[in-house]
């Protein structure tokens, strides 16, 4: 069964019920509400319409503990590490997480990394989604080869002027780009 609901906390009693019913909850999060993710965008305005959709399917886990099959889709605005411009990185996460109440429970699991730790017995879908997306992001996100990326122009200019390793020059460049993008 599928239930749409607002973001919030899922209490332990409700959680048990969701697992027993094998229920699926669908959430939609504007990236602007996910503060740690929103902070990665090149500027506040680029966060604007970005959204993540998340489906939480609850199930009784093979190791006894409850599990949630999490599917996240959407895109997050990031800074391209080559051209420092806006990069809308598509998100596609499909993972099964074992729900644990404390770190002790993680110790008995075969794979303690695929877990979601409850906060005071409650599940916070927004936090879970943000944690999983952050963990899945590449260390140095870049525009794909062949896509519009200001890299070649910017890099050559820097190499010519010999300012490749001057952080302040890079910052000025970033600010300049942001202004120009805002004009579009
Ligand atoms: Zn780029």
Short mmCIF file of C-alpha atoms and ligand atoms in Angstrom, two decimals:
data_model
loop_
_atom_site.label_atom_id
_atom_site.label_comp_id
_atom_site.label_asym_id
_atom_site.label_seq_id
_atom_site.Cartn_x
_atom_site.Cartn_y
_atom_site.Cartn_z
CA UNK A 1 0.00 0.00 0.00
CA UNK A 2 1.17 3.47 -0.81
CA UNK A 3 0.62 6.49 1.40
CA UNK A 4 1.66 10.03 0.68
CA UNK A 5 2.49 12.11 3.67
CA UNK A 6 4.29 15.22 4.73
CA UNK A 7 7.88 15.15 5.88
CA UNK A 8 8.33 14.79 9.58
CA UNK A 9 9.24 12.17 12.10
CA UNK A 10 7.90 8.65 12.11
CA UNK A 11 7.42 7.42 15.66
CA UNK A 12 8.38 3.92 16.78
CA UNK A 13 4.78 2.65 16.97
CA UNK A 14 4.01 3.94 13.50
CA UNK A 15 7.28 2.49 12.26
CA UNK A 16 6.36 -0.97 13.55
CA UNK A 17 3.01 -0.67 11.83
CA UNK A 18 4.60 0.40 8.53
CA UNK A 19 6.99 -2.57 8.66
CA UNK A 20 4.18 -4.99 9.51
CA UNK A 21 2.10 -3.72 6.59
CA UNK A 22 5.04 -3.50 4.19
CA UNK A 23 3.92 0.05 3.52
CA UNK A 24 5.54 2.53 1.14
CA UNK A 25 5.71 6.23 1.89
CA UNK A 26 6.48 8.80 -0.80
CA UNK A 27 8.16 12.07 0.05
CA UNK A 28 9.13 15.09 -1.97
CA UNK A 29 11.80 17.42 -0.66
CA UNK A 30 12.81 20.76 -2.10
CA UNK A 31 16.60 20.83 -1.93
CA UNK A 32 16.27 24.24 -0.27
CA UNK A 33 14.89 22.48 2.82
CA UNK A 34 17.91 20.15 3.00
CA UNK A 35 20.35 22.66 4.40
CA UNK A 36 23.53 20.59 4.12
CA UNK A 37 22.80 19.80 0.47
CA UNK A 38 21.61 23.31 -0.31
CA UNK A 39 24.92 24.68 0.99
CA UNK A 40 26.74 22.85 -1.82
CA UNK A 41 25.01 24.85 -4.55
CA UNK A 42 27.06 27.60 -6.23
CA UNK A 43 24.56 30.22 -5.08
CA UNK A 44 21.26 30.33 -3.24
CA UNK A 45 19.23 31.08 -6.38
CA UNK A 46 20.42 27.91 -8.11
CA UNK A 47 18.76 25.78 -5.42
CA UNK A 48 15.39 27.24 -6.43
CA UNK A 49 13.34 24.51 -8.03
CA UNK A 50 15.60 21.51 -7.38
CA UNK A 51 13.68 18.65 -5.79
CA UNK A 52 14.35 15.16 -4.57
CA UNK A 53 11.71 12.47 -4.50
CA UNK A 54 12.07 9.60 -2.08
CA UNK A 55 10.17 6.35 -1.67
CA UNK A 56 10.47 4.50 1.64
CA UNK A 57 9.30 0.88 1.40
CA UNK A 58 9.30 -0.81 4.78
CA UNK A 59 9.90 -4.53 5.20
CA UNK A 60 10.88 -7.09 7.81
CA UNK A 61 14.59 -7.63 7.35
CA UNK A 62 16.36 -10.94 6.80
CA UNK A 63 18.42 -10.41 9.94
CA UNK A 64 15.36 -9.83 12.08
CA UNK A 65 15.52 -6.06 12.22
CA UNK A 66 13.18 -3.91 10.17
CA UNK A 67 14.48 -2.59 6.87
CA UNK A 68 13.60 0.21 4.53
CA UNK A 69 14.12 0.05 0.79
CA UNK A 70 14.96 3.62 -0.13
CA UNK A 71 14.73 4.96 -3.67
CA UNK A 72 15.74 8.57 -4.24
CA UNK A 73 15.53 10.39 -7.57
CA UNK A 74 15.92 14.00 -8.65
CA UNK A 75 18.87 16.34 -8.98
CA UNK A 76 21.04 18.44 -6.71
CA UNK A 77 22.72 21.72 -7.72
CA UNK A 78 26.48 21.50 -7.19
CA UNK A 79 29.57 23.45 -8.17
CA UNK A 80 31.42 21.88 -11.11
CA UNK A 81 35.00 21.42 -9.92
CA UNK A 82 36.33 22.10 -13.41
CA UNK A 83 34.52 25.30 -14.44
CA UNK A 84 33.05 26.31 -11.04
CA UNK A 85 29.70 26.74 -12.74
CA UNK A 86 26.36 25.21 -11.83
CA UNK A 87 26.16 21.46 -12.22
CA UNK A 88 22.76 19.80 -11.84
CA UNK A 89 23.82 16.34 -10.76
CA UNK A 90 21.16 13.68 -11.29
CA UNK A 91 20.52 11.58 -8.20
CA UNK A 92 19.56 7.93 -8.42
CA UNK A 93 19.82 5.98 -5.19
CA UNK A 94 18.38 2.54 -4.63
CA UNK A 95 19.46 1.01 -1.34
CA UNK A 96 18.16 -1.27 1.39
CA UNK A 97 18.90 0.04 4.87
CA UNK A 98 18.51 -1.85 8.12
CA UNK A 99 16.80 0.25 10.77
CA UNK A 100 18.65 0.23 14.07
CA UNK A 101 17.88 1.92 17.37
CA UNK A 102 21.44 2.22 18.61
CA UNK A 103 25.04 1.51 17.72
CA UNK A 104 24.99 -1.79 19.64
CA UNK A 105 22.51 -3.22 17.15
CA UNK A 106 24.83 -2.30 14.29
CA UNK A 107 27.52 -4.56 15.75
CA UNK A 108 25.61 -7.77 14.99
CA UNK A 109 24.88 -6.92 11.35
CA UNK A 110 26.83 -8.41 8.44
CA UNK A 111 27.05 -4.99 6.80
CA UNK A 112 26.81 -2.30 9.47
CA UNK A 113 27.25 0.49 6.93
CA UNK A 114 23.88 0.09 5.29
CA UNK A 115 21.96 1.20 8.31
CA UNK A 116 19.77 4.04 9.39
CA UNK A 117 20.05 5.02 13.02
CA UNK A 118 16.84 6.14 14.68
CA UNK A 119 16.81 9.36 16.68
CA UNK A 120 15.10 8.62 20.00
CA UNK A 121 13.30 5.70 18.37
CA UNK A 122 11.99 7.88 15.54
CA UNK A 123 12.81 7.88 11.85
CA UNK A 124 13.47 11.23 10.18
CA UNK A 125 12.97 10.67 6.44
CA UNK A 126 14.41 14.05 5.52
CA UNK A 127 17.64 13.33 7.41
CA UNK A 128 17.90 9.84 5.94
CA UNK A 129 17.53 11.15 2.39
CA UNK A 130 20.03 13.94 2.94
CA UNK A 131 22.57 11.57 4.53
CA UNK A 132 22.28 9.05 1.71
CA UNK A 133 22.52 11.67 -1.04
CA UNK A 134 25.55 13.30 0.62
CA UNK A 135 27.24 9.91 0.91
CA UNK A 136 26.58 9.17 -2.77
CA UNK A 137 27.95 12.45 -4.15
CA UNK A 138 31.25 12.30 -6.02
CA UNK A 139 34.20 13.94 -4.25
CA UNK A 140 34.84 16.23 -7.20
CA UNK A 141 31.65 16.61 -9.25
CA UNK A 142 32.27 17.75 -12.82
CA UNK A 143 30.23 18.32 -15.94
CA UNK A 144 30.30 15.25 -18.17
CA UNK A 145 32.76 15.23 -21.06
CA UNK A 146 31.22 16.88 -24.08
CA UNK A 147 28.68 18.88 -22.09
CA UNK A 148 28.83 22.64 -21.70
CA UNK A 149 31.61 23.33 -19.22
CA UNK A 150 33.60 26.53 -18.96
CA UNK A 151 36.70 24.52 -18.14
CA UNK A 152 38.81 24.85 -21.26
CA UNK A 153 38.48 28.63 -21.52
CA UNK A 154 38.96 29.27 -17.82
CA UNK A 155 41.85 26.83 -17.47
CA UNK A 156 43.80 28.22 -20.41
CA UNK A 157 43.45 31.77 -19.13
CA UNK A 158 44.71 30.71 -15.72
CA UNK A 159 47.64 28.82 -17.19
CA UNK A 160 48.62 31.77 -19.37
CA UNK A 161 48.57 34.20 -16.48
CA UNK A 162 50.24 31.70 -14.16
CA UNK A 163 47.57 32.12 -11.51
CA UNK A 164 46.44 28.53 -11.32
CA UNK A 165 47.41 28.12 -7.66
CA UNK A 166 46.22 31.44 -6.34
CA UNK A 167 43.03 30.82 -4.37
CA UNK A 168 41.93 34.45 -4.44
CA UNK A 169 42.09 34.48 -8.21
CA UNK A 170 39.85 31.43 -8.23
CA UNK A 171 37.42 33.10 -5.88
CA UNK A 172 37.23 36.22 -8.04
CA UNK A 173 36.59 33.97 -11.00
CA UNK A 174 33.82 32.18 -9.11
CA UNK A 175 32.16 35.44 -8.14
CA UNK A 176 32.40 36.72 -11.70
CA UNK A 177 30.77 33.61 -13.06
CA UNK A 178 28.00 33.74 -10.51
CA UNK A 179 27.16 37.30 -11.52
CA UNK A 180 27.10 36.45 -15.18
CA UNK A 181 24.90 33.43 -14.59
CA UNK A 182 22.51 35.54 -12.56
CA UNK A 183 22.05 37.84 -15.53
CA UNK A 184 20.67 35.10 -17.74
ZN1 LIG B 1 31.89 22.42 -15.67
#
